[in-house]
Amino acid sequence: MKKQWWHKKVAYQIYPKSFADSNGDGIGDLRGIIGKLDYLKELGVDIVWLSPIYASPLADQGYDIADYYRIDPRFGTMDDMDELLKEAHKRGISILMDLVVNHCSDEHEWFRKACQDPEGKYGKYFYLEHTSDPTTLCNWRSYFGGSVWEKLPGHEDYYYLHVFHRKQPDLNWENPELREDIYKMINWWLDKGLDGFRLDAIINIKKALPFKNYPADRDDGLAACTTQLHDAEGIGAFLGEMRDRCFKPHNAFTVGEVFNEKEEELPDFIGDNGYFSSMYDFLETVFGQSQKGWQDNRDITPDDYRNCVFATQKKIADIGMISNIIENHDEPRGVSRYIPEGDITPVSKKMLATVYFLLKGLPWIYQGQEIGMENLKISSIDEVDDISSIDSYQVALKAGVSEQDALRMIEKYGRDNARTPFQWNTSDHAGFTTGQPWLRVNPNYPEINFADQEQDPESIFHYYQKLIRLRKSEKYGDTLVYGDLVPYLADQHNVMAYFRQTEGQKLLVIANYQSEPRKLPLPGTVKKVLLSNLDSVKYDETSVSLEGYQVAVVEL
Ligand code: GLC
Ligand code: CA
């Protein structure tokens, strides 16, 4: 792996709508983010990805873009964006935007023109099918439920494809004119000084063509549109072109949201001349997911979590630098997902933080993770904003799940969990806004908030700072960034342990992933304890005694 400027950095995701509201309208905004740059600096963050802030009807919270060249007024102005770039760069922080180019909004000018003239230039920017008989259309199910085909507004005999929401028509990447327009837009942002992008849903830009039916996987007669992805060959031509035309000339940092990749393609994706700088590891994220719907999902246990993480580490090895997360804006809070219910405490949260943060790869923190924010309780479906939760709720009810159980299911998997406002302090609405927040604040903010944690040297926030300092340290940085990862005691129940090693240095991260204390063997003499989530680590020549959810990072 060739060394890159970003390998030793720490990255952070901001969900702008819920981060900090500067003008009291209940919606987080760019000026709110500018006001928190010093906070990010204090935490130790170097790279920040902003979820979409482009002009959008917000049907999918900004992942439906109506104008790629404009900032949505709810988030601010282009001047605010320029100021954010300037102020971030002053502090040595790089800014990434979300690149959402599998689809745009049905309110984008291209789509409006396509509706006016389906056979004209812009009709070819989308996937339109001309038929008066919708039963002839292929049976793919969109990610948010229902058929991927929707009648083209103003026409009785045209349908357009949307693999996500019906307000997110898919862009036709097979059309070189569309690709040119996309590259022009990317280069416009990079020329402006943007440092790179997170590439949204990027694997979907290649479809298995010609359209055809797949065996139905639910009673609705449809097949998940991930099924066709297995047959979609040749995405590399698009991604390589985008890299060469946009990212490479600007030396931009890019991270792909890639699901369903083919293993043999990994070097093409994130190798030295990969399409992207990095991509996320989602193996544990998707663990236990069922084609049938959320009601059929399986919980992930500590052993499953460890096995997924190690499988990715093995697969990636030295091909490139994977991006490690425990949560993002589409997922439940990591602490609520990966720590067994009833065991979620500051100690176990720090354990989880340690075992994922020190993996080989670029560590990402999702806003609020650094203070241990948790999932949200819901008492009625009316409180739910997330379109994917609302669809999954209906699917569950149809499958015979009770309303109560369906709500519990959304509490577990829903996307609102990560989207509740950031908990800054104990004042009204957790200090996120002086107005009415667009989404409920998690009522646990009096116990979980930044202001309290800032005062408490033992807080999760300060623990994350320690992790960041350790990964960036002169003495251990090279090993933690470039050293091999070798699993240790990988067949032991509720243990997550691994070595990070280079020639001349060997570190051991060892965690007791359960509430009962235990003794574990040590493979060598401890030279130094570098970090633990408890005051002391008890060890002798041959073993270490760990309390429930204790983790230790030691030099051997
Ligand atoms: C990605 C985004 C998600 C969005 C979807 C469609 O998965 O992370 O939030 O709904 O793409 O753009
Ligand atoms: Ca605002």
mmCIF file with all atom_site columns, C-alpha atoms in Angstrom, residues 155-320:
data_model
loop_
_atom_site.group_PDB
_atom_site.id
_atom_site.type_symbol
_atom_site.label_atom_id
_atom_site.label_alt_id
_atom_site.label_comp_id
_atom_site.label_asym_id
_atom_site.label_entity_id
_atom_site.label_seq_id
_atom_site.pdbx_PDB_ins_code
_atom_site.Cartn_x
_atom_site.Cartn_y
_atom_site.Cartn_z
_atom_site.occupancy
_atom_site.B_iso_or_equiv
_atom_site.pdbx_formal_charge
_atom_site.auth_seq_id
_atom_site.auth_comp_id
_atom_site.auth_asym_id
_atom_site.auth_atom_id
_atom_site.pdbx_PDB_model_num
ATOM 1   C CA . HIS A 1 155 ? -47.711 10.914  -19.245 1.00 0.00 ? 155 HIS A CA 1
ATOM 2   C CA . GLU A 1 156 ? -49.870 7.822   -19.317 1.00 0.00 ? 156 GLU A CA 1
ATOM 3   C CA . ASP A 1 157 ? -47.414 5.612   -21.150 1.00 0.00 ? 157 ASP A CA 1
ATOM 4   C CA . TYR A 1 158 ? -43.983 6.425   -19.754 1.00 0.00 ? 158 TYR A CA 1
ATOM 5   C CA . TYR A 1 159 ? -42.432 5.079   -16.563 1.00 0.00 ? 159 TYR A CA 1
ATOM 6   C CA . TYR A 1 160 ? -39.178 6.065   -14.857 1.00 0.00 ? 160 TYR A CA 1
ATOM 7   C CA . LEU A 1 161 ? -36.875 4.010   -12.689 1.00 0.00 ? 161 LEU A CA 1
ATOM 8   C CA . HIS A 1 162 ? -36.109 4.850   -9.056  1.00 0.00 ? 162 HIS A CA 1
ATOM 9   C CA . VAL A 1 163 ? -34.220 2.295   -6.977  1.00 0.00 ? 163 VAL A CA 1
ATOM 10  C CA . PHE A 1 164 ? -34.711 4.524   -3.925  1.00 0.00 ? 164 PHE A CA 1
ATOM 11  C CA . HIS A 1 165 ? -37.716 6.801   -3.259  1.00 0.00 ? 165 HIS A CA 1
ATOM 12  C CA . ARG A 1 166 ? -40.043 7.796   -6.108  1.00 0.00 ? 166 ARG A CA 1
ATOM 13  C CA . LYS A 1 167 ? -38.742 11.340  -5.655  1.00 0.00 ? 167 LYS A CA 1
ATOM 14  C CA . GLN A 1 168 ? -35.254 10.053  -6.510  1.00 0.00 ? 168 GLN A CA 1
ATOM 15  C CA . PRO A 1 169 ? -35.231 9.167   -10.222 1.00 0.00 ? 169 PRO A CA 1
ATOM 16  C CA . ASP A 1 170 ? -32.137 7.193   -11.224 1.00 0.00 ? 170 ASP A CA 1
ATOM 17  C CA . LEU A 1 171 ? -29.666 8.902   -13.525 1.00 0.00 ? 171 LEU A CA 1
ATOM 18  C CA . ASN A 1 172 ? -28.669 7.013   -16.637 1.00 0.00 ? 172 ASN A CA 1
ATOM 19  C CA . TRP A 1 173 ? -24.909 6.572   -16.379 1.00 0.00 ? 173 TRP A CA 1
ATOM 20  C CA . GLU A 1 174 ? -24.841 4.748   -19.714 1.00 0.00 ? 174 GLU A CA 1
ATOM 21  C CA . ASN A 1 175 ? -25.398 8.146   -21.318 1.00 0.00 ? 175 ASN A CA 1
ATOM 22  C CA . PRO A 1 176 ? -22.046 9.940   -21.862 1.00 0.00 ? 176 PRO A CA 1
ATOM 23  C CA . GLU A 1 177 ? -23.740 13.340  -21.875 1.00 0.00 ? 177 GLU A CA 1
ATOM 24  C CA . LEU A 1 178 ? -25.052 12.763  -18.368 1.00 0.00 ? 178 LEU A CA 1
ATOM 25  C CA . ARG A 1 179 ? -21.619 11.651  -17.224 1.00 0.00 ? 179 ARG A CA 1
ATOM 26  C CA . GLU A 1 180 ? -20.067 14.822  -18.641 1.00 0.00 ? 180 GLU A CA 1
ATOM 27  C CA . ASP A 1 181 ? -22.513 16.945  -16.686 1.00 0.00 ? 181 ASP A CA 1
ATOM 28  C CA . ILE A 1 182 ? -21.713 15.035  -13.502 1.00 0.00 ? 182 ILE A CA 1
ATOM 29  C CA . TYR A 1 183 ? -17.939 15.405  -13.974 1.00 0.00 ? 183 TYR A CA 1
ATOM 30  C CA . LYS A 1 184 ? -18.336 19.100  -14.672 1.00 0.00 ? 184 LYS A CA 1
ATOM 31  C CA . MET A 1 185 ? -20.199 19.494  -11.401 1.00 0.00 ? 185 MET A CA 1
ATOM 32  C CA . ILE A 1 186 ? -17.662 17.469  -9.399  1.00 0.00 ? 186 ILE A CA 1
ATOM 33  C CA . ASN A 1 187 ? -14.788 19.500  -10.823 1.00 0.00 ? 187 ASN A CA 1
ATOM 34  C CA . TRP A 1 188 ? -16.618 22.736  -10.084 1.00 0.00 ? 188 TRP A CA 1
ATOM 35  C CA . TRP A 1 189 ? -16.710 21.841  -6.398  1.00 0.00 ? 189 TRP A CA 1
ATOM 36  C CA . LEU A 1 190 ? -13.139 20.601  -6.300  1.00 0.00 ? 190 LEU A CA 1
ATOM 37  C CA . ASP A 1 191 ? -11.909 23.736  -8.094  1.00 0.00 ? 191 ASP A CA 1
ATOM 38  C CA . LYS A 1 192 ? -13.652 25.714  -5.393  1.00 0.00 ? 192 LYS A CA 1
ATOM 39  C CA . GLY A 1 193 ? -11.442 24.108  -2.783  1.00 0.00 ? 193 GLY A CA 1
ATOM 40  C CA . LEU A 1 194 ? -13.531 21.199  -1.575  1.00 0.00 ? 194 LEU A CA 1
ATOM 41  C CA . ASP A 1 195 ? -11.255 18.347  -0.472  1.00 0.00 ? 195 ASP A CA 1
ATOM 42  C CA . GLY A 1 196 ? -13.279 15.400  -1.665  1.00 0.00 ? 196 GLY A CA 1
ATOM 43  C CA . PHE A 1 197 ? -16.436 13.385  -1.468  1.00 0.00 ? 197 PHE A CA 1
ATOM 44  C CA . ARG A 1 198 ? -18.259 10.517  0.122   1.00 0.00 ? 198 ARG A CA 1
ATOM 45  C CA . LEU A 1 199 ? -19.872 8.645   -2.758  1.00 0.00 ? 199 LEU A CA 1
ATOM 46  C CA . ASP A 1 200 ? -23.465 7.829   -2.006  1.00 0.00 ? 200 ASP A CA 1
ATOM 47  C CA . ALA A 1 201 ? -25.010 4.521   -3.033  1.00 0.00 ? 201 ALA A CA 1
ATOM 48  C CA . ILE A 1 202 ? -22.394 4.410   -5.762  1.00 0.00 ? 202 ILE A CA 1
ATOM 49  C CA . ILE A 1 203 ? -22.614 0.710   -6.543  1.00 0.00 ? 203 ILE A CA 1
ATOM 50  C CA . ASN A 1 204 ? -26.084 1.319   -7.975  1.00 0.00 ? 204 ASN A CA 1
ATOM 51  C CA . ILE A 1 205 ? -24.945 3.436   -10.912 1.00 0.00 ? 205 ILE A CA 1
ATOM 52  C CA . LYS A 1 206 ? -24.479 0.275   -12.968 1.00 0.00 ? 206 LYS A CA 1
ATOM 53  C CA . LYS A 1 207 ? -27.645 -1.657  -13.690 1.00 0.00 ? 207 LYS A CA 1
ATOM 54  C CA . ALA A 1 208 ? -28.048 -5.155  -15.073 1.00 0.00 ? 208 ALA A CA 1
ATOM 55  C CA . LEU A 1 209 ? -29.376 -4.395  -18.533 1.00 0.00 ? 209 LEU A CA 1
ATOM 56  C CA . PRO A 1 210 ? -31.576 -5.090  -20.363 1.00 0.00 ? 210 PRO A CA 1
ATOM 57  C CA . PHE A 1 211 ? -34.136 -4.948  -17.555 1.00 0.00 ? 211 PHE A CA 1
ATOM 58  C CA . LYS A 1 212 ? -35.531 -8.317  -16.623 1.00 0.00 ? 212 LYS A CA 1
ATOM 59  C CA . ASN A 1 213 ? -37.466 -10.034 -13.861 1.00 0.00 ? 213 ASN A CA 1
ATOM 60  C CA . TYR A 1 214 ? -35.865 -11.876 -10.966 1.00 0.00 ? 214 TYR A CA 1
ATOM 61  C CA . PRO A 1 215 ? -37.476 -14.530 -8.756  1.00 0.00 ? 215 PRO A CA 1
ATOM 62  C CA . ALA A 1 216 ? -39.750 -12.800 -6.235  1.00 0.00 ? 216 ALA A CA 1
ATOM 63  C CA . ASP A 1 217 ? -38.417 -12.812 -2.663  1.00 0.00 ? 217 ASP A CA 1
ATOM 64  C CA . ARG A 1 218 ? -41.605 -11.615 -0.911  1.00 0.00 ? 218 ARG A CA 1
ATOM 65  C CA . ASP A 1 219 ? -45.346 -11.975 -1.384  1.00 0.00 ? 219 ASP A CA 1
ATOM 66  C CA . ASP A 1 220 ? -45.437 -8.690  -3.289  1.00 0.00 ? 220 ASP A CA 1
ATOM 67  C CA . GLY A 1 221 ? -44.022 -10.521 -6.320  1.00 0.00 ? 221 GLY A CA 1
ATOM 68  C CA . LEU A 1 222 ? -40.972 -8.254  -6.404  1.00 0.00 ? 222 LEU A CA 1
ATOM 69  C CA . ALA A 1 223 ? -37.250 -8.932  -6.080  1.00 0.00 ? 223 ALA A CA 1
ATOM 70  C CA . ALA A 1 224 ? -34.932 -6.695  -4.039  1.00 0.00 ? 224 ALA A CA 1
ATOM 71  C CA . CYS A 1 225 ? -33.011 -4.481  -6.428  1.00 0.00 ? 225 CYS A CA 1
ATOM 72  C CA . THR A 1 226 ? -29.786 -5.639  -4.818  1.00 0.00 ? 226 THR A CA 1
ATOM 73  C CA . THR A 1 227 ? -30.402 -8.954  -6.616  1.00 0.00 ? 227 THR A CA 1
ATOM 74  C CA . GLN A 1 228 ? -29.787 -7.467  -10.054 1.00 0.00 ? 228 GLN A CA 1
ATOM 75  C CA . LEU A 1 229 ? -26.525 -5.945  -8.809  1.00 0.00 ? 229 LEU A CA 1
ATOM 76  C CA . HIS A 1 230 ? -24.922 -9.395  -8.975  1.00 0.00 ? 230 HIS A CA 1
ATOM 77  C CA . ASP A 1 231 ? -25.463 -9.322  -12.727 1.00 0.00 ? 231 ASP A CA 1
ATOM 78  C CA . ALA A 1 232 ? -24.457 -5.711  -13.219 1.00 0.00 ? 232 ALA A CA 1
ATOM 79  C CA . GLU A 1 233 ? -21.040 -5.973  -14.849 1.00 0.00 ? 233 GLU A CA 1
ATOM 80  C CA . GLY A 1 234 ? -18.728 -3.142  -15.779 1.00 0.00 ? 234 GLY A CA 1
ATOM 81  C CA . ILE A 1 235 ? -19.134 -0.452  -13.144 1.00 0.00 ? 235 ILE A CA 1
ATOM 82  C CA . GLY A 1 236 ? -15.361 -0.039  -13.265 1.00 0.00 ? 236 GLY A CA 1
ATOM 83  C CA . ALA A 1 237 ? -15.513 1.821   -16.563 1.00 0.00 ? 237 ALA A CA 1
ATOM 84  C CA . PHE A 1 238 ? -17.657 4.548   -14.985 1.00 0.00 ? 238 PHE A CA 1
ATOM 85  C CA . LEU A 1 239 ? -15.740 4.715   -11.730 1.00 0.00 ? 239 LEU A CA 1
ATOM 86  C CA . GLY A 1 240 ? -12.346 4.727   -13.426 1.00 0.00 ? 240 GLY A CA 1
ATOM 87  C CA . GLU A 1 241 ? -13.452 7.504   -15.747 1.00 0.00 ? 241 GLU A CA 1
ATOM 88  C CA . MET A 1 242 ? -14.715 9.581   -12.814 1.00 0.00 ? 242 MET A CA 1
ATOM 89  C CA . ARG A 1 243 ? -11.444 9.034   -10.953 1.00 0.00 ? 243 ARG A CA 1
ATOM 90  C CA . ASP A 1 244 ? -9.350  10.063  -13.947 1.00 0.00 ? 244 ASP A CA 1
ATOM 91  C CA . ARG A 1 245 ? -11.472 13.020  -14.944 1.00 0.00 ? 245 ARG A CA 1
ATOM 92  C CA . CYS A 1 246 ? -12.177 14.417  -11.476 1.00 0.00 ? 246 CYS A CA 1
ATOM 93  C CA . PHE A 1 247 ? -10.576 12.960  -8.380  1.00 0.00 ? 247 PHE A CA 1
ATOM 94  C CA . LYS A 1 248 ? -7.057  12.258  -9.577  1.00 0.00 ? 248 LYS A CA 1
ATOM 95  C CA . PRO A 1 249 ? -6.298  15.642  -11.121 1.00 0.00 ? 249 PRO A CA 1
ATOM 96  C CA . HIS A 1 250 ? -7.431  17.275  -7.863  1.00 0.00 ? 250 HIS A CA 1
ATOM 97  C CA . ASN A 1 251 ? -5.787  14.738  -5.578  1.00 0.00 ? 251 ASN A CA 1
ATOM 98  C CA . ALA A 1 252 ? -9.181  14.539  -3.888  1.00 0.00 ? 252 ALA A CA 1
ATOM 99  C CA . PHE A 1 253 ? -9.984  12.205  -1.026  1.00 0.00 ? 253 PHE A CA 1
ATOM 100 C CA . THR A 1 254 ? -12.931 9.919   -1.727  1.00 0.00 ? 254 THR A CA 1
ATOM 101 C CA . VAL A 1 255 ? -14.718 7.294   0.275   1.00 0.00 ? 255 VAL A CA 1
ATOM 102 C CA . GLY A 1 256 ? -17.268 5.001   -1.275  1.00 0.00 ? 256 GLY A CA 1
ATOM 103 C CA . GLU A 1 257 ? -20.516 3.820   0.200   1.00 0.00 ? 257 GLU A CA 1
ATOM 104 C CA . VAL A 1 258 ? -20.137 0.395   -1.295  1.00 0.00 ? 258 VAL A CA 1
ATOM 105 C CA . PHE A 1 259 ? -22.381 -2.549  -0.524  1.00 0.00 ? 259 PHE A CA 1
ATOM 106 C CA . ASN A 1 260 ? -22.484 -5.779  -2.481  1.00 0.00 ? 260 ASN A CA 1
ATOM 107 C CA . GLU A 1 261 ? -19.009 -5.360  -3.972  1.00 0.00 ? 261 GLU A CA 1
ATOM 108 C CA . LYS A 1 262 ? -17.431 -8.373  -5.561  1.00 0.00 ? 262 LYS A CA 1
ATOM 109 C CA . GLU A 1 263 ? -14.424 -9.499  -3.552  1.00 0.00 ? 263 GLU A CA 1
ATOM 110 C CA . GLU A 1 264 ? -12.137 -9.845  -6.550  1.00 0.00 ? 264 GLU A CA 1
ATOM 111 C CA . GLU A 1 265 ? -12.796 -6.184  -7.351  1.00 0.00 ? 265 GLU A CA 1
ATOM 112 C CA . LEU A 1 266 ? -11.412 -4.829  -4.062  1.00 0.00 ? 266 LEU A CA 1
ATOM 113 C CA . PRO A 1 267 ? -7.994  -3.906  -5.490  1.00 0.00 ? 267 PRO A CA 1
ATOM 114 C CA . ASP A 1 268 ? -9.778  -1.990  -8.263  1.00 0.00 ? 268 ASP A CA 1
ATOM 115 C CA . PHE A 1 269 ? -11.848 -0.151  -5.688  1.00 0.00 ? 269 PHE A CA 1
ATOM 116 C CA . ILE A 1 270 ? -9.279  0.820   -3.056  1.00 0.00 ? 270 ILE A CA 1
ATOM 117 C CA . GLY A 1 271 ? -5.906  -0.457  -4.263  1.00 0.00 ? 271 GLY A CA 1
ATOM 118 C CA . ASP A 1 272 ? -3.101  1.990   -5.014  1.00 0.00 ? 272 ASP A CA 1
ATOM 119 C CA . ASN A 1 273 ? -4.783  3.153   -8.204  1.00 0.00 ? 273 ASN A CA 1
ATOM 120 C CA . GLY A 1 274 ? -8.282  2.454   -6.906  1.00 0.00 ? 274 GLY A CA 1
ATOM 121 C CA . TYR A 1 275 ? -11.438 4.254   -7.942  1.00 0.00 ? 275 TYR A CA 1
ATOM 122 C CA . PHE A 1 276 ? -11.692 5.618   -4.398  1.00 0.00 ? 276 PHE A CA 1
ATOM 123 C CA . SER A 1 277 ? -9.251  6.450   -1.642  1.00 0.00 ? 277 SER A CA 1
ATOM 124 C CA . SER A 1 278 ? -11.224 4.286   0.755   1.00 0.00 ? 278 SER A CA 1
ATOM 125 C CA . MET A 1 279 ? -14.589 2.615   1.265   1.00 0.00 ? 279 MET A CA 1
ATOM 126 C CA . TYR A 1 280 ? -16.622 1.633   4.297   1.00 0.00 ? 280 TYR A CA 1
ATOM 127 C CA . ASP A 1 281 ? -16.658 -1.763  5.884   1.00 0.00 ? 281 ASP A CA 1
ATOM 128 C CA . PHE A 1 282 ? -20.319 -2.708  6.140   1.00 0.00 ? 282 PHE A CA 1
ATOM 129 C CA . LEU A 1 283 ? -20.012 -6.405  6.893   1.00 0.00 ? 283 LEU A CA 1
ATOM 130 C CA . GLU A 1 284 ? -21.155 -6.002  10.502  1.00 0.00 ? 284 GLU A CA 1
ATOM 131 C CA . THR A 1 285 ? -23.652 -3.329  9.497   1.00 0.00 ? 285 THR A CA 1
ATOM 132 C CA . VAL A 1 286 ? -25.579 -5.696  7.248   1.00 0.00 ? 286 VAL A CA 1
ATOM 133 C CA . PHE A 1 287 ? -25.143 -8.735  9.477   1.00 0.00 ? 287 PHE A CA 1
ATOM 134 C CA . GLY A 1 288 ? -28.440 -10.466 10.219  1.00 0.00 ? 288 GLY A CA 1
ATOM 135 C CA . GLN A 1 289 ? -30.430 -8.499  7.636   1.00 0.00 ? 289 GLN A CA 1
ATOM 136 C CA . SER A 1 290 ? -33.234 -10.415 6.019   1.00 0.00 ? 290 SER A CA 1
ATOM 137 C CA . GLN A 1 291 ? -34.687 -9.979  2.534   1.00 0.00 ? 291 GLN A CA 1
ATOM 138 C CA . LYS A 1 292 ? -38.100 -10.397 4.151   1.00 0.00 ? 292 LYS A CA 1
ATOM 139 C CA . GLY A 1 293 ? -37.885 -7.159  6.109   1.00 0.00 ? 293 GLY A CA 1
ATOM 140 C CA . TRP A 1 294 ? -36.681 -5.804  9.432   1.00 0.00 ? 294 TRP A CA 1
ATOM 141 C CA . GLN A 1 295 ? -39.080 -8.000  11.400  1.00 0.00 ? 295 GLN A CA 1
ATOM 142 C CA . ASP A 1 296 ? -37.063 -10.979 10.217  1.00 0.00 ? 296 ASP A CA 1
ATOM 143 C CA . ASN A 1 297 ? -33.604 -9.568  11.090  1.00 0.00 ? 297 ASN A CA 1
ATOM 144 C CA . ARG A 1 298 ? -31.290 -11.406 13.437  1.00 0.00 ? 298 ARG A CA 1
ATOM 145 C CA . ASP A 1 299 ? -29.458 -9.666  16.298  1.00 0.00 ? 299 ASP A CA 1
ATOM 146 C CA . ILE A 1 300 ? -25.708 -9.488  16.160  1.00 0.00 ? 300 ILE A CA 1
ATOM 147 C CA . THR A 1 301 ? -23.783 -10.999 19.073  1.00 0.00 ? 301 THR A CA 1
ATOM 148 C CA . PRO A 1 302 ? -20.305 -9.957  20.240  1.00 0.00 ? 302 PRO A CA 1
ATOM 149 C CA . ASP A 1 303 ? -18.861 -13.052 18.523  1.00 0.00 ? 303 ASP A CA 1
ATOM 150 C CA . ASP A 1 304 ? -20.645 -12.215 15.259  1.00 0.00 ? 304 ASP A CA 1
ATOM 151 C CA . TYR A 1 305 ? -19.375 -8.665  15.458  1.00 0.00 ? 305 TYR A CA 1
ATOM 152 C CA . ARG A 1 306 ? -15.794 -9.777  15.996  1.00 0.00 ? 306 ARG A CA 1
ATOM 153 C CA . ASN A 1 307 ? -16.026 -12.370 13.226  1.00 0.00 ? 307 ASN A CA 1
ATOM 154 C CA . CYS A 1 308 ? -17.352 -9.821  10.729  1.00 0.00 ? 308 CYS A CA 1
ATOM 155 C CA . VAL A 1 309 ? -14.670 -7.298  11.593  1.00 0.00 ? 309 VAL A CA 1
ATOM 156 C CA . PHE A 1 310 ? -11.897 -9.874  11.320  1.00 0.00 ? 310 PHE A CA 1
ATOM 157 C CA . ALA A 1 311 ? -13.278 -11.194 8.034   1.00 0.00 ? 311 ALA A CA 1
ATOM 158 C CA . THR A 1 312 ? -13.025 -7.714  6.549   1.00 0.00 ? 312 THR A CA 1
ATOM 159 C CA . GLN A 1 313 ? -9.557  -7.193  7.943   1.00 0.00 ? 313 GLN A CA 1
ATOM 160 C CA . LYS A 1 314 ? -8.411  -10.443 6.388   1.00 0.00 ? 314 LYS A CA 1
ATOM 161 C CA . LYS A 1 315 ? -9.993  -9.656  3.048   1.00 0.00 ? 315 LYS A CA 1
ATOM 162 C CA . ILE A 1 316 ? -8.487  -6.164  2.833   1.00 0.00 ? 316 ILE A CA 1
ATOM 163 C CA . ALA A 1 317 ? -5.072  -7.045  4.324   1.00 0.00 ? 317 ALA A CA 1
ATOM 164 C CA . ASP A 1 318 ? -2.667  -4.702  2.565   1.00 0.00 ? 318 ASP A CA 1
ATOM 165 C CA . ILE A 1 319 ? -4.792  -3.959  -0.497  1.00 0.00 ? 319 ILE A CA 1
ATOM 166 C CA . GLY A 1 320 ? -5.718  -0.522  0.757   1.00 0.00 ? 320 GLY A CA 1
#
